[in-house]
N, CA, C and O atoms as a Tripos MOL2 file, in Angstrom:
@<TRIPOS>MOLECULE
protein
  260   259    65     0     0
PROTEIN
NO_CHARGES

@<TRIPOS>ATOM
      1 N         135.0740   81.5610  112.3540 N.3       1 MET1
      2 CA        134.1390   81.1280  111.4920 C.3       1 MET1
      3 C         133.2050   81.9080  110.5860 C.2       1 MET1
      4 O         132.3460   82.6310  111.0910 O.2       1 MET1
      5 N         133.3400   81.7900  109.1870 N.am      2 ALA2
      6 CA        132.6540   82.6590  108.1540 C.3       2 ALA2
      7 C         131.1170   82.1000  108.3030 C.2       2 ALA2
      8 O         130.6620   80.9800  108.5380 O.2       2 ALA2
      9 N         130.4530   83.5340  108.0320 N.am      3 GLU3
     10 CA        129.1560   83.3830  107.9300 C.3       3 GLU3
     11 C         128.7300   83.1200  106.6520 C.2       3 GLU3
     12 O         129.2990   83.5900  105.6670 O.2       3 GLU3
     13 N         127.3940   82.1190  106.5740 N.am      4 PRO4
     14 CA        127.0060   81.7660  105.0160 C.3       4 PRO4
     15 C         126.6260   83.2440  104.4230 C.2       4 PRO4
     16 O         126.4510   84.2850  105.0570 O.2       4 PRO4
     17 N         126.5630   83.0460  103.2050 N.am      5 GLU5
     18 CA        126.1490   84.3490  102.3490 C.3       5 GLU5
     19 C         124.9150   84.6190  102.7310 C.2       5 GLU5
     20 O         124.2270   83.6360  103.0060 O.2       5 GLU5
     21 N         124.4880   85.5400  102.8170 N.am      6 LYS6
     22 CA        122.8000   86.0830  102.8780 C.3       6 LYS6
     23 C         122.2100   86.0250  101.3660 C.2       6 LYS6
     24 O         122.7470   86.3740  100.3150 O.2       6 LYS6
     25 N         120.7980   85.4110  101.6300 N.am      7 SER7
     26 CA        120.2030   85.1660  100.3740 C.3       7 SER7
     27 C         119.7150   86.7150  100.1080 C.2       7 SER7
     28 O         120.0680   87.6770  100.7900 O.2       7 SER7
     29 N         118.8620   86.7550   99.0190 N.am      8 ASP8
     30 CA        118.4970   88.0350   98.3310 C.3       8 ASP8
     31 C         117.2810   88.6060   99.3560 C.2       8 ASP8
     32 O         117.2430   89.8110   99.6060 O.2       8 ASP8
     33 N         116.3840   87.7660   99.8810 N.am      9 PHE9
     34 CA        115.6990   87.9320  100.5340 C.3       9 PHE9
     35 C         116.3390   88.3530  102.0870 C.2       9 PHE9
     36 O         115.9820   89.4210  102.5860 O.2       9 PHE9
     37 N         116.8760   87.8500  102.4940 N.am     10 GLU10
     38 CA        117.4130   88.2230  103.6010 C.3      10 GLU10
     39 C         118.2180   89.6150  103.6570 C.2      10 GLU10
     40 O         118.1870   90.2980  104.6800 O.2      10 GLU10
     41 N         118.9630   90.0200  102.4770 N.am     11 LYS11
     42 CA        119.5200   90.9530  102.1560 C.3      11 LYS11
     43 C         118.5360   92.3710  102.3560 C.2      11 LYS11
     44 O         118.8440   93.3820  102.9870 O.2      11 LYS11
     45 N         117.0100   92.0490  101.4650 N.am     12 GLN12
     46 CA        116.3640   93.0170  101.5970 C.3      12 GLN12
     47 C         115.5020   93.2030  102.6880 C.2      12 GLN12
     48 O         114.7670   94.1850  102.8020 O.2      12 GLN12
     49 N         115.5820   92.2100  103.5550 N.am     13 ALA13
     50 CA        114.6590   92.3780  104.9310 C.3      13 ALA13
     51 C         115.5770   93.1840  105.8590 C.2      13 ALA13
     52 O         115.0410   93.8660  106.7330 O.2      13 ALA13
     53 N         117.3010   93.1610  105.7140 N.am     14 ASP14
     54 CA        118.0280   93.9160  106.5480 C.3      14 ASP14
     55 C         117.7750   95.6310  106.1760 C.2      14 ASP14
     56 O         117.9270   96.5490  106.9820 O.2      14 ASP14
     57 N         117.4220   95.7390  104.9740 N.am     15 GLU15
     58 CA        117.3310   97.2850  104.5600 C.3      15 GLU15
     59 C         116.2800   98.2490  105.2470 C.2      15 GLU15
     60 O         115.1180   97.8590  105.3580 O.2      15 GLU15
     61 N         116.5990   99.3120  105.6420 N.am     16 PRO16
     62 CA        115.5020  100.3170  106.5090 C.3      16 PRO16
     63 C         114.2670  100.3320  105.5500 C.2      16 PRO16
     64 O         114.3440  100.4420  104.3260 O.2      16 PRO16
     65 N         113.0730  100.2020  106.3080 N.am     17 GLU17
     66 CA        111.8350  100.3090  105.7500 C.3      17 GLU17
     67 C         111.7110  101.9640  104.9180 C.2      17 GLU17
     68 O         112.1530  103.0350  105.3340 O.2      17 GLU17
     69 N         111.0550  101.7240  103.8070 N.am     18 PRO18
     70 CA        111.3270  103.1290  103.1650 C.3      18 PRO18
     71 C         110.0080  103.9080  103.8350 C.2      18 PRO18
     72 O         109.1460  103.1960  104.3500 O.2      18 PRO18
     73 N         109.8710  105.0670  103.8350 N.am     19 GLY19
     74 CA        108.9890  105.9420  104.3840 C.3      19 GLY19
     75 C         107.6540  105.9410  103.6340 C.2      19 GLY19
     76 O         107.6840  105.3010  102.5820 O.2      19 GLY19
     77 N         106.2560  106.6350  104.0100 N.am     20 ILE20
     78 CA        105.1640  106.5140  103.0580 C.3      20 ILE20
     79 C         105.3120  107.4180  102.2940 C.2      20 ILE20
     80 O         104.6020  107.1960  101.3130 O.2      20 ILE20
     81 N         105.9460  108.4990  102.1740 N.am     21 VAL21
     82 CA        105.8950  109.2150  100.6960 C.3      21 VAL21
     83 C         106.8010  108.3230   99.4150 C.2      21 VAL21
     84 O         106.4800  108.3440   98.2260 O.2      21 VAL21
     85 N         107.8870  107.6250   99.9400 N.am     22 SER22
     86 CA        108.2730  107.2860   99.1640 C.3      22 SER22
     87 C         107.8250  105.6970   98.4970 C.2      22 SER22
     88 O         108.2490  105.1850   97.4620 O.2      22 SER22
     89 N         106.9220  105.1970   99.3870 N.am     23 GLU23
     90 CA        106.2490  104.1480   99.2920 C.3      23 GLU23
     91 C         105.0220  104.7990   98.2090 C.2      23 GLU23
     92 O         104.6800  104.1940   97.1940 O.2      23 GLU23
     93 N         104.5930  105.7830   98.5160 N.am     24 PHE24
     94 CA        103.3670  106.2770   98.0120 C.3      24 PHE24
     95 C         103.8150  106.5000   95.9480 C.2      24 PHE24
     96 O         103.1680  106.1580   94.9580 O.2      24 PHE24
     97 N         104.9730  107.1050   96.0660 N.am     25 ILE25
     98 CA        105.6890  107.6520   95.1430 C.3      25 ILE25
     99 C         106.1200  106.3910   94.3510 C.2      25 ILE25
    100 O         105.9340  106.4850   93.1380 O.2      25 ILE25
    101 N         106.6930  105.1600   94.8210 N.am     26 GLY26
    102 CA        106.8850  104.0300   94.4560 C.3      26 GLY26
    103 C         105.6630  103.1760   93.7290 C.2      26 GLY26
    104 O         105.7600  102.4710   92.7240 O.2      26 GLY26
    105 N         104.6850  103.4000   94.3940 N.am     27 PHE27
    106 CA        103.1700  102.9750   93.9330 C.3      27 PHE27
    107 C         102.8520  103.1770   92.6960 C.2      27 PHE27
    108 O         102.5140  102.3530   91.8470 O.2      27 PHE27
    109 N         103.0310  104.8810   92.5810 N.am     28 MET28
    110 CA        102.2890  105.5260   91.4150 C.3      28 MET28
    111 C         103.4380  105.1510   90.1210 C.2      28 MET28
    112 O         102.9770  104.8890   89.0100 O.2      28 MET28
    113 N         104.6120  105.1460   90.2930 N.am     29 ARG29
    114 CA        105.5030  104.9600   89.3280 C.3      29 ARG29
    115 C         105.5090  103.6110   88.6900 C.2      29 ARG29
    116 O         105.5320  103.4010   87.4770 O.2      29 ARG29
    117 N         105.4840  102.6080   89.7630 N.am     30 GLU30
    118 CA        104.8540  101.0120   89.0550 C.3      30 GLU30
    119 C         103.3070  100.8790   88.4380 C.2      30 GLU30
    120 O         103.1370  100.2570   87.3890 O.2      30 GLU30
    121 N         102.3180  101.4230   89.0640 N.am     31 ASN31
    122 CA        101.3040  101.2140   88.4100 C.3      31 ASN31
    123 C         100.7300  102.4950   87.6780 C.2      31 ASN31
    124 O          99.5530  102.8560   87.6580 O.2      31 ASN31
    125 N         101.6580  103.0110   87.1700 N.am     32 LYS32
    126 CA        101.3780  104.2940   86.3630 C.3      32 LYS32
    127 C          99.9220  104.7700   87.0160 C.2      32 LYS32
    128 O          98.8940  104.4970   86.3960 O.2      32 LYS32
    129 N          99.8560  105.4960   88.2930 N.am     33 LYS33
    130 CA         98.7170  106.1840   88.4620 C.3      33 LYS33
    131 C          99.0890  107.7590   88.9480 C.2      33 LYS33
    132 O          99.1660  108.2820   90.0600 O.2      33 LYS33
    133 N          99.2390  108.1460   87.8900 N.am     34 TRP34
    134 CA         99.9720  109.4250   88.1490 C.3      34 TRP34
    135 C          98.8040  110.5120   88.1630 C.2      34 TRP34
    136 O          98.8550  111.7390   88.2450 O.2      34 TRP34
    137 N          97.7900  109.6720   88.0620 N.am     35 TRP35
    138 CA         96.6650  110.8710   88.0770 C.3      35 TRP35
    139 C          96.4710  111.3670   89.4460 C.2      35 TRP35
    140 O          95.8830  112.4180   89.7030 O.2      35 TRP35
    141 N          97.1180  110.3720   90.5390 N.am     36 LEU36
    142 CA         96.1920  110.2990   91.7990 C.3      36 LEU36
    143 C          97.2980  111.6410   92.6570 C.2      36 LEU36
    144 O          96.9470  112.1160   93.7370 O.2      36 LEU36
    145 N          98.4050  112.0150   92.0620 N.am     37 ALA37
    146 CA         99.1070  113.1100   92.4710 C.3      37 ALA37
    147 C          98.3680  114.1780   92.6610 C.2      37 ALA37
    148 O          98.1970  114.5160   93.8330 O.2      37 ALA37
    149 N          97.7930  114.9170   91.6750 N.am     38 PRO38
    150 CA         97.0650  116.1800   91.9790 C.3      38 PRO38
    151 C          96.0530  116.2420   93.0870 C.2      38 PRO38
    152 O          95.8300  117.1510   93.8880 O.2      38 PRO38
    153 N          95.4020  114.8710   92.9220 N.am     39 ILE39
    154 CA         94.1270  114.5930   94.1830 C.3      39 ILE39
    155 C          94.8510  114.8200   95.3890 C.2      39 ILE39
    156 O          94.4320  115.7300   96.1050 O.2      39 ILE39
    157 N          95.7130  114.2680   95.7100 N.am     40 ILE40
    158 CA         96.7720  114.3490   97.1030 C.3      40 ILE40
    159 C          97.1750  115.5520   97.4560 C.2      40 ILE40
    160 O          97.0330  116.0380   98.5780 O.2      40 ILE40
    161 N          97.8040  116.1880   96.2990 N.am     41 VAL41
    162 CA         98.1520  117.7880   96.6500 C.3      41 VAL41
    163 C          97.1470  118.6550   96.9270 C.2      41 VAL41
    164 O          97.3220  119.4800   97.8240 O.2      41 VAL41
    165 N          95.8420  118.6140   96.1540 N.am     42 LEU42
    166 CA         94.6150  119.2470   96.7220 C.3      42 LEU42
    167 C          94.4960  118.7340   98.0040 C.2      42 LEU42
    168 O          94.7210  119.4140   99.0050 O.2      42 LEU42
    169 N          94.1490  117.5580   98.0280 N.am     43 LEU43
    170 CA         93.7380  117.2820   99.7520 C.3      43 LEU43
    171 C          94.6720  117.9550  100.8770 C.2      43 LEU43
    172 O          94.3670  118.5470  101.9120 O.2      43 LEU43
    173 N          95.9250  117.6500  100.3010 N.am     44 LEU44
    174 CA         97.0460  118.2250  101.4060 C.3      44 LEU44
    175 C          96.8800  119.6220  101.7570 C.2      44 LEU44
    176 O          96.9830  120.0930  102.8890 O.2      44 LEU44
    177 N          96.5180  120.4620  100.3000 N.am     45 LEU45
    178 CA         96.4580  122.3420  100.7310 C.3      45 LEU45
    179 C          95.4100  122.2260  101.6990 C.2      45 LEU45
    180 O          95.5990  122.5600  102.8690 O.2      45 LEU45
    181 N          93.9970  121.6430  101.1710 N.am     46 VAL46
    182 CA         92.8320  121.9170  101.9040 C.3      46 VAL46
    183 C          93.1100  121.4150  103.1230 C.2      46 VAL46
    184 O          92.3880  122.1330  103.8140 O.2      46 VAL46
    185 N          93.7310  120.5780  103.9770 N.am     47 GLY47
    186 CA         93.8630  120.4160  104.9140 C.3      47 GLY47
    187 C          94.6420  121.1670  105.9040 C.2      47 GLY47
    188 O          94.2990  121.3600  107.0710 O.2      47 GLY47
    189 N          95.8730  121.6310  105.2610 N.am     48 VAL48
    190 CA         96.7510  122.9160  105.5060 C.3      48 VAL48
    191 C          95.6040  124.2590  105.6780 C.2      48 VAL48
    192 O          95.8780  125.1210  106.5130 O.2      48 VAL48
    193 N          94.4260  124.3750  104.9190 N.am     49 LEU49
    194 CA         93.8000  125.5700  104.9070 C.3      49 LEU49
    195 C          93.1920  125.6320  106.3660 C.2      49 LEU49
    196 O          93.3110  126.4900  107.2410 O.2      49 LEU49
    197 N          92.4130  124.2800  106.3300 N.am     50 VAL50
    198 CA         91.4720  123.9920  107.5000 C.3      50 VAL50
    199 C          92.4350  123.8850  109.1470 C.2      50 VAL50
    200 O          91.9480  124.2310  110.2240 O.2      50 VAL50
    201 N          93.6890  123.3940  108.9890 N.am     51 LEU51
    202 CA         94.3680  123.7550  110.1870 C.3      51 LEU51
    203 C          94.7580  125.3190  110.6710 C.2      51 LEU51
    204 O          94.8510  125.6810  111.8430 O.2      51 LEU51
    205 N          94.9780  126.2210  109.3840 N.am     52 LEU52
    206 CA         95.6090  127.3290  109.6400 C.3      52 LEU52
    207 C          93.8730  128.1310  110.2330 C.2      52 LEU52
    208 O          93.7840  128.8630  111.2190 O.2      52 LEU52
    209 N          92.8510  127.7820  109.4490 N.am     53 GLY53
    210 CA         91.5490  128.2380  109.8840 C.3      53 GLY53
    211 C          91.4110  128.5040  111.4380 C.2      53 GLY53
    212 O          90.8640  129.4940  111.9220 O.2      53 GLY53
    213 N          91.9650  127.5160  112.1120 N.am     54 GLY54
    214 CA         91.8190  127.3570  113.3710 C.3      54 GLY54
    215 C          92.7840  128.6540  114.2320 C.2      54 GLY54
    216 O          92.4350  128.9410  115.3770 O.2      54 GLY54
    217 N          93.8580  129.3050  113.6650 N.am     55 THR55
    218 CA         94.6560  129.6150  114.1510 C.3      55 THR55
    219 C          94.8470  130.9480  114.4350 C.2      55 THR55
    220 O          93.8320  131.4540  114.9130 O.2      55 THR55
    221 N          95.7040  131.6430  114.3260 N.am     56 GLY56
    222 CA         95.8520  133.3700  114.4260 C.3      56 GLY56
    223 C          95.9460  133.9840  112.7870 C.2      56 GLY56
    224 O          96.0230  135.1650  112.4490 O.2      56 GLY56
    225 N          95.9190  132.9640  112.0600 N.am     57 ALA57
    226 CA         96.3820  133.4740  110.5000 C.3      57 ALA57
    227 C          95.2830  133.0800  109.6140 C.2      57 ALA57
    228 O          95.4190  133.0770  108.3900 O.2      57 ALA57
    229 N          93.8700  132.6470  110.3860 N.am     58 ALA58
    230 CA         92.6250  132.8810  109.7470 C.3      58 ALA58
    231 C          92.2710  134.0940  109.1060 C.2      58 ALA58
    232 O          91.9370  134.1330  107.9220 O.2      58 ALA58
    233 N          92.3500  135.3780  110.0660 N.am     59 PRO59
    234 CA         91.8920  136.7150  108.9680 C.3      59 PRO59
    235 C          92.7350  136.8100  107.7030 C.2      59 PRO59
    236 O          92.2230  137.1470  106.6350 O.2      59 PRO59
    237 N          94.0540  136.5060  107.8260 N.am     60 PHE60
    238 CA         94.6930  136.5210  106.6510 C.3      60 PHE60
    239 C          94.1290  135.6960  105.4000 C.2      60 PHE60
    240 O          93.9590  136.2110  104.2950 O.2      60 PHE60
    241 N          93.8600  134.3690  105.6960 N.am     61 ILE61
    242 CA         93.2810  133.5110  104.8570 C.3      61 ILE61
    243 C          92.2340  133.8120  104.1650 C.2      61 ILE61
    244 O          92.0490  133.5840  102.9700 O.2      61 ILE61
    245 N          91.1630  134.6070  105.3110 N.am     62 TYR62
    246 CA         89.8110  134.9840  104.5320 C.3      62 TYR62
    247 C          89.7160  135.5440  103.5340 C.2      62 TYR62
    248 O          88.8750  135.3520  102.6560 O.2      62 TYR62
    249 N          90.9230  136.6140  103.5620 N.am     63 THR63
    250 CA         91.2500  137.7270  102.6950 C.3      63 THR63
    251 C          91.4340  137.1110  101.5570 C.2      63 THR63
    252 O          91.1550  137.9130  100.6660 O.2      63 THR63
    253 N          91.8230  135.9000  101.0310 N.am     64 LEU64
    254 CA         92.3930  135.4270   99.8490 C.3      64 LEU64
    255 C          91.1550  134.7100   99.0620 C.2      64 LEU64
    256 O          91.3120  134.1020   98.0030 O.2      64 LEU64
    257 N          89.8930  134.8650   99.7300 N.am     65 PHE65
    258 CA         88.6680  134.2210   99.4730 C.3      65 PHE65
    259 C          87.7250  135.1120   99.0360 C.2      65 PHE65
    260 O          86.5890  134.7240   98.7620 O.2      65 PHE65
@<TRIPOS>BOND
     1     1     2 1
     2     2     3 1
     3     3     4 2
     4     3     5 am
     5     5     6 1
     6     6     7 1
     7     7     8 2
     8     7     9 am
     9     9    10 1
    10    10    11 1
    11    11    12 2
    12    11    13 am
    13    13    14 1
    14    14    15 1
    15    15    16 2
    16    15    17 am
    17    17    18 1
    18    18    19 1
    19    19    20 2
    20    19    21 am
    21    21    22 1
    22    22    23 1
    23    23    24 2
    24    23    25 am
    25    25    26 1
    26    26    27 1
    27    27    28 2
    28    27    29 am
    29    29    30 1
    30    30    31 1
    31    31    32 2
    32    31    33 am
    33    33    34 1
    34    34    35 1
    35    35    36 2
    36    35    37 am
    37    37    38 1
    38    38    39 1
    39    39    40 2
    40    39    41 am
    41    41    42 1
    42    42    43 1
    43    43    44 2
    44    43    45 am
    45    45    46 1
    46    46    47 1
    47    47    48 2
    48    47    49 am
    49    49    50 1
    50    50    51 1
    51    51    52 2
    52    51    53 am
    53    53    54 1
    54    54    55 1
    55    55    56 2
    56    55    57 am
    57    57    58 1
    58    58    59 1
    59    59    60 2
    60    59    61 am
    61    61    62 1
    62    62    63 1
    63    63    64 2
    64    63    65 am
    65    65    66 1
    66    66    67 1
    67    67    68 2
    68    67    69 am
    69    69    70 1
    70    70    71 1
    71    71    72 2
    72    71    73 am
    73    73    74 1
    74    74    75 1
    75    75    76 2
    76    75    77 am
    77    77    78 1
    78    78    79 1
    79    79    80 2
    80    79    81 am
    81    81    82 1
    82    82    83 1
    83    83    84 2
    84    83    85 am
    85    85    86 1
    86    86    87 1
    87    87    88 2
    88    87    89 am
    89    89    90 1
    90    90    91 1
    91    91    92 2
    92    91    93 am
    93    93    94 1
    94    94    95 1
    95    95    96 2
    96    95    97 am
    97    97    98 1
    98    98    99 1
    99    99   100 2
   100    99   101 am
   101   101   102 1
   102   102   103 1
   103   103   104 2
   104   103   105 am
   105   105   106 1
   106   106   107 1
   107   107   108 2
   108   107   109 am
   109   109   110 1
   110   110   111 1
   111   111   112 2
   112   111   113 am
   113   113   114 1
   114   114   115 1
   115   115   116 2
   116   115   117 am
   117   117   118 1
   118   118   119 1
   119   119   120 2
   120   119   121 am
   121   121   122 1
   122   122   123 1
   123   123   124 2
   124   123   125 am
   125   125   126 1
   126   126   127 1
   127   127   128 2
   128   127   129 am
   129   129   130 1
   130   130   131 1
   131   131   132 2
   132   131   133 am
   133   133   134 1
   134   134   135 1
   135   135   136 2
   136   135   137 am
   137   137   138 1
   138   138   139 1
   139   139   140 2
   140   139   141 am
   141   141   142 1
   142   142   143 1
   143   143   144 2
   144   143   145 am
   145   145   146 1
   146   146   147 1
   147   147   148 2
   148   147   149 am
   149   149   150 1
   150   150   151 1
   151   151   152 2
   152   151   153 am
   153   153   154 1
   154   154   155 1
   155   155   156 2
   156   155   157 am
   157   157   158 1
   158   158   159 1
   159   159   160 2
   160   159   161 am
   161   161   162 1
   162   162   163 1
   163   163   164 2
   164   163   165 am
   165   165   166 1
   166   166   167 1
   167   167   168 2
   168   167   169 am
   169   169   170 1
   170   170   171 1
   171   171   172 2
   172   171   173 am
   173   173   174 1
   174   174   175 1
   175   175   176 2
   176   175   177 am
   177   177   178 1
   178   178   179 1
   179   179   180 2
   180   179   181 am
   181   181   182 1
   182   182   183 1
   183   183   184 2
   184   183   185 am
   185   185   186 1
   186   186   187 1
   187   187   188 2
   188   187   189 am
   189   189   190 1
   190   190   191 1
   191   191   192 2
   192   191   193 am
   193   193   194 1
   194   194   195 1
   195   195   196 2
   196   195   197 am
   197   197   198 1
   198   198   199 1
   199   199   200 2
   200   199   201 am
   201   201   202 1
   202   202   203 1
   203   203   204 2
   204   203   205 am
   205   205   206 1
   206   206   207 1
   207   207   208 2
   208   207   209 am
   209   209   210 1
   210   210   211 1
   211   211   212 2
   212   211   213 am
   213   213   214 1
   214   214   215 1
   215   215   216 2
   216   215   217 am
   217   217   218 1
   218   218   219 1
   219   219   220 2
   220   219   221 am
   221   221   222 1
   222   222   223 1
   223   223   224 2
   224   223   225 am
   225   225   226 1
   226   226   227 1
   227   227   228 2
   228   227   229 am
   229   229   230 1
   230   230   231 1
   231   231   232 2
   232   231   233 am
   233   233   234 1
   234   234   235 1
   235   235   236 2
   236   235   237 am
   237   237   238 1
   238   238   239 1
   239   239   240 2
   240   239   241 am
   241   241   242 1
   242   242   243 1
   243   243   244 2
   244   243   245 am
   245   245   246 1
   246   246   247 1
   247   247   248 2
   248   247   249 am
   249   249   250 1
   250   250   251 1
   251   251   252 2
   252   251   253 am
   253   253   254 1
   254   254   255 1
   255   255   256 2
   256   255   257 am
   257   257   258 1
   258   258   259 1
   259   259   260 2
@<TRIPOS>SUBSTRUCTURE
     1 MET1         2 RESIDUE 1 A MET
     2 ALA2         6 RESIDUE 1 A ALA
     3 GLU3        10 RESIDUE 1 A GLU
     4 PRO4        14 RESIDUE 1 A PRO
     5 GLU5        18 RESIDUE 1 A GLU
     6 LYS6        22 RESIDUE 1 A LYS
     7 SER7        26 RESIDUE 1 A SER
     8 ASP8        30 RESIDUE 1 A ASP
     9 PHE9        34 RESIDUE 1 A PHE
    10 GLU10       38 RESIDUE 1 A GLU
    11 LYS11       42 RESIDUE 1 A LYS
    12 GLN12       46 RESIDUE 1 A GLN
    13 ALA13       50 RESIDUE 1 A ALA
    14 ASP14       54 RESIDUE 1 A ASP
    15 GLU15       58 RESIDUE 1 A GLU
    16 PRO16       62 RESIDUE 1 A PRO
    17 GLU17       66 RESIDUE 1 A GLU
    18 PRO18       70 RESIDUE 1 A PRO
    19 GLY19       74 RESIDUE 1 A GLY
    20 ILE20       78 RESIDUE 1 A ILE
    21 VAL21       82 RESIDUE 1 A VAL
    22 SER22       86 RESIDUE 1 A SER
    23 GLU23       90 RESIDUE 1 A GLU
    24 PHE24       94 RESIDUE 1 A PHE
    25 ILE25       98 RESIDUE 1 A ILE
    26 GLY26      102 RESIDUE 1 A GLY
    27 PHE27      106 RESIDUE 1 A PHE
    28 MET28      110 RESIDUE 1 A MET
    29 ARG29      114 RESIDUE 1 A ARG
    30 GLU30      118 RESIDUE 1 A GLU
    31 ASN31      122 RESIDUE 1 A ASN
    32 LYS32      126 RESIDUE 1 A LYS
    33 LYS33      130 RESIDUE 1 A LYS
    34 TRP34      134 RESIDUE 1 A TRP
    35 TRP35      138 RESIDUE 1 A TRP
    36 LEU36      142 RESIDUE 1 A LEU
    37 ALA37      146 RESIDUE 1 A ALA
    38 PRO38      150 RESIDUE 1 A PRO
    39 ILE39      154 RESIDUE 1 A ILE
    40 ILE40      158 RESIDUE 1 A ILE
    41 VAL41      162 RESIDUE 1 A VAL
    42 LEU42      166 RESIDUE 1 A LEU
    43 LEU43      170 RESIDUE 1 A LEU
    44 LEU44      174 RESIDUE 1 A LEU
    45 LEU45      178 RESIDUE 1 A LEU
    46 VAL46      182 RESIDUE 1 A VAL
    47 GLY47      186 RESIDUE 1 A GLY
    48 VAL48      190 RESIDUE 1 A VAL
    49 LEU49      194 RESIDUE 1 A LEU
    50 VAL50      198 RESIDUE 1 A VAL
    51 LEU51      202 RESIDUE 1 A LEU
    52 LEU52      206 RESIDUE 1 A LEU
    53 GLY53      210 RESIDUE 1 A GLY
    54 GLY54      214 RESIDUE 1 A GLY
    55 THR55      218 RESIDUE 1 A THR
    56 GLY56      222 RESIDUE 1 A GLY
    57 ALA57      226 RESIDUE 1 A ALA
    58 ALA58      230 RESIDUE 1 A ALA
    59 PRO59      234 RESIDUE 1 A PRO
    60 PHE60      238 RESIDUE 1 A PHE
    61 ILE61      242 RESIDUE 1 A ILE
    62 TYR62      246 RESIDUE 1 A TYR
    63 THR63      250 RESIDUE 1 A THR
    64 LEU64      254 RESIDUE 1 A LEU
    65 PHE65      258 RESIDUE 1 A PHE
């Protein structure tokens, strides 16, 4: 017996969920919020510096400043 054709809603429900990065890029593209990109990049860089500050790489990071 043939299955009934799926609606557009059901087709979208069967698709895999997008990741957080693709969701954020889609949000910026749809809402024209490109000014958020540099803020997020700087926050990520500061976070990486904080994480590396507690490791053996700290003396090398401190020489940059």
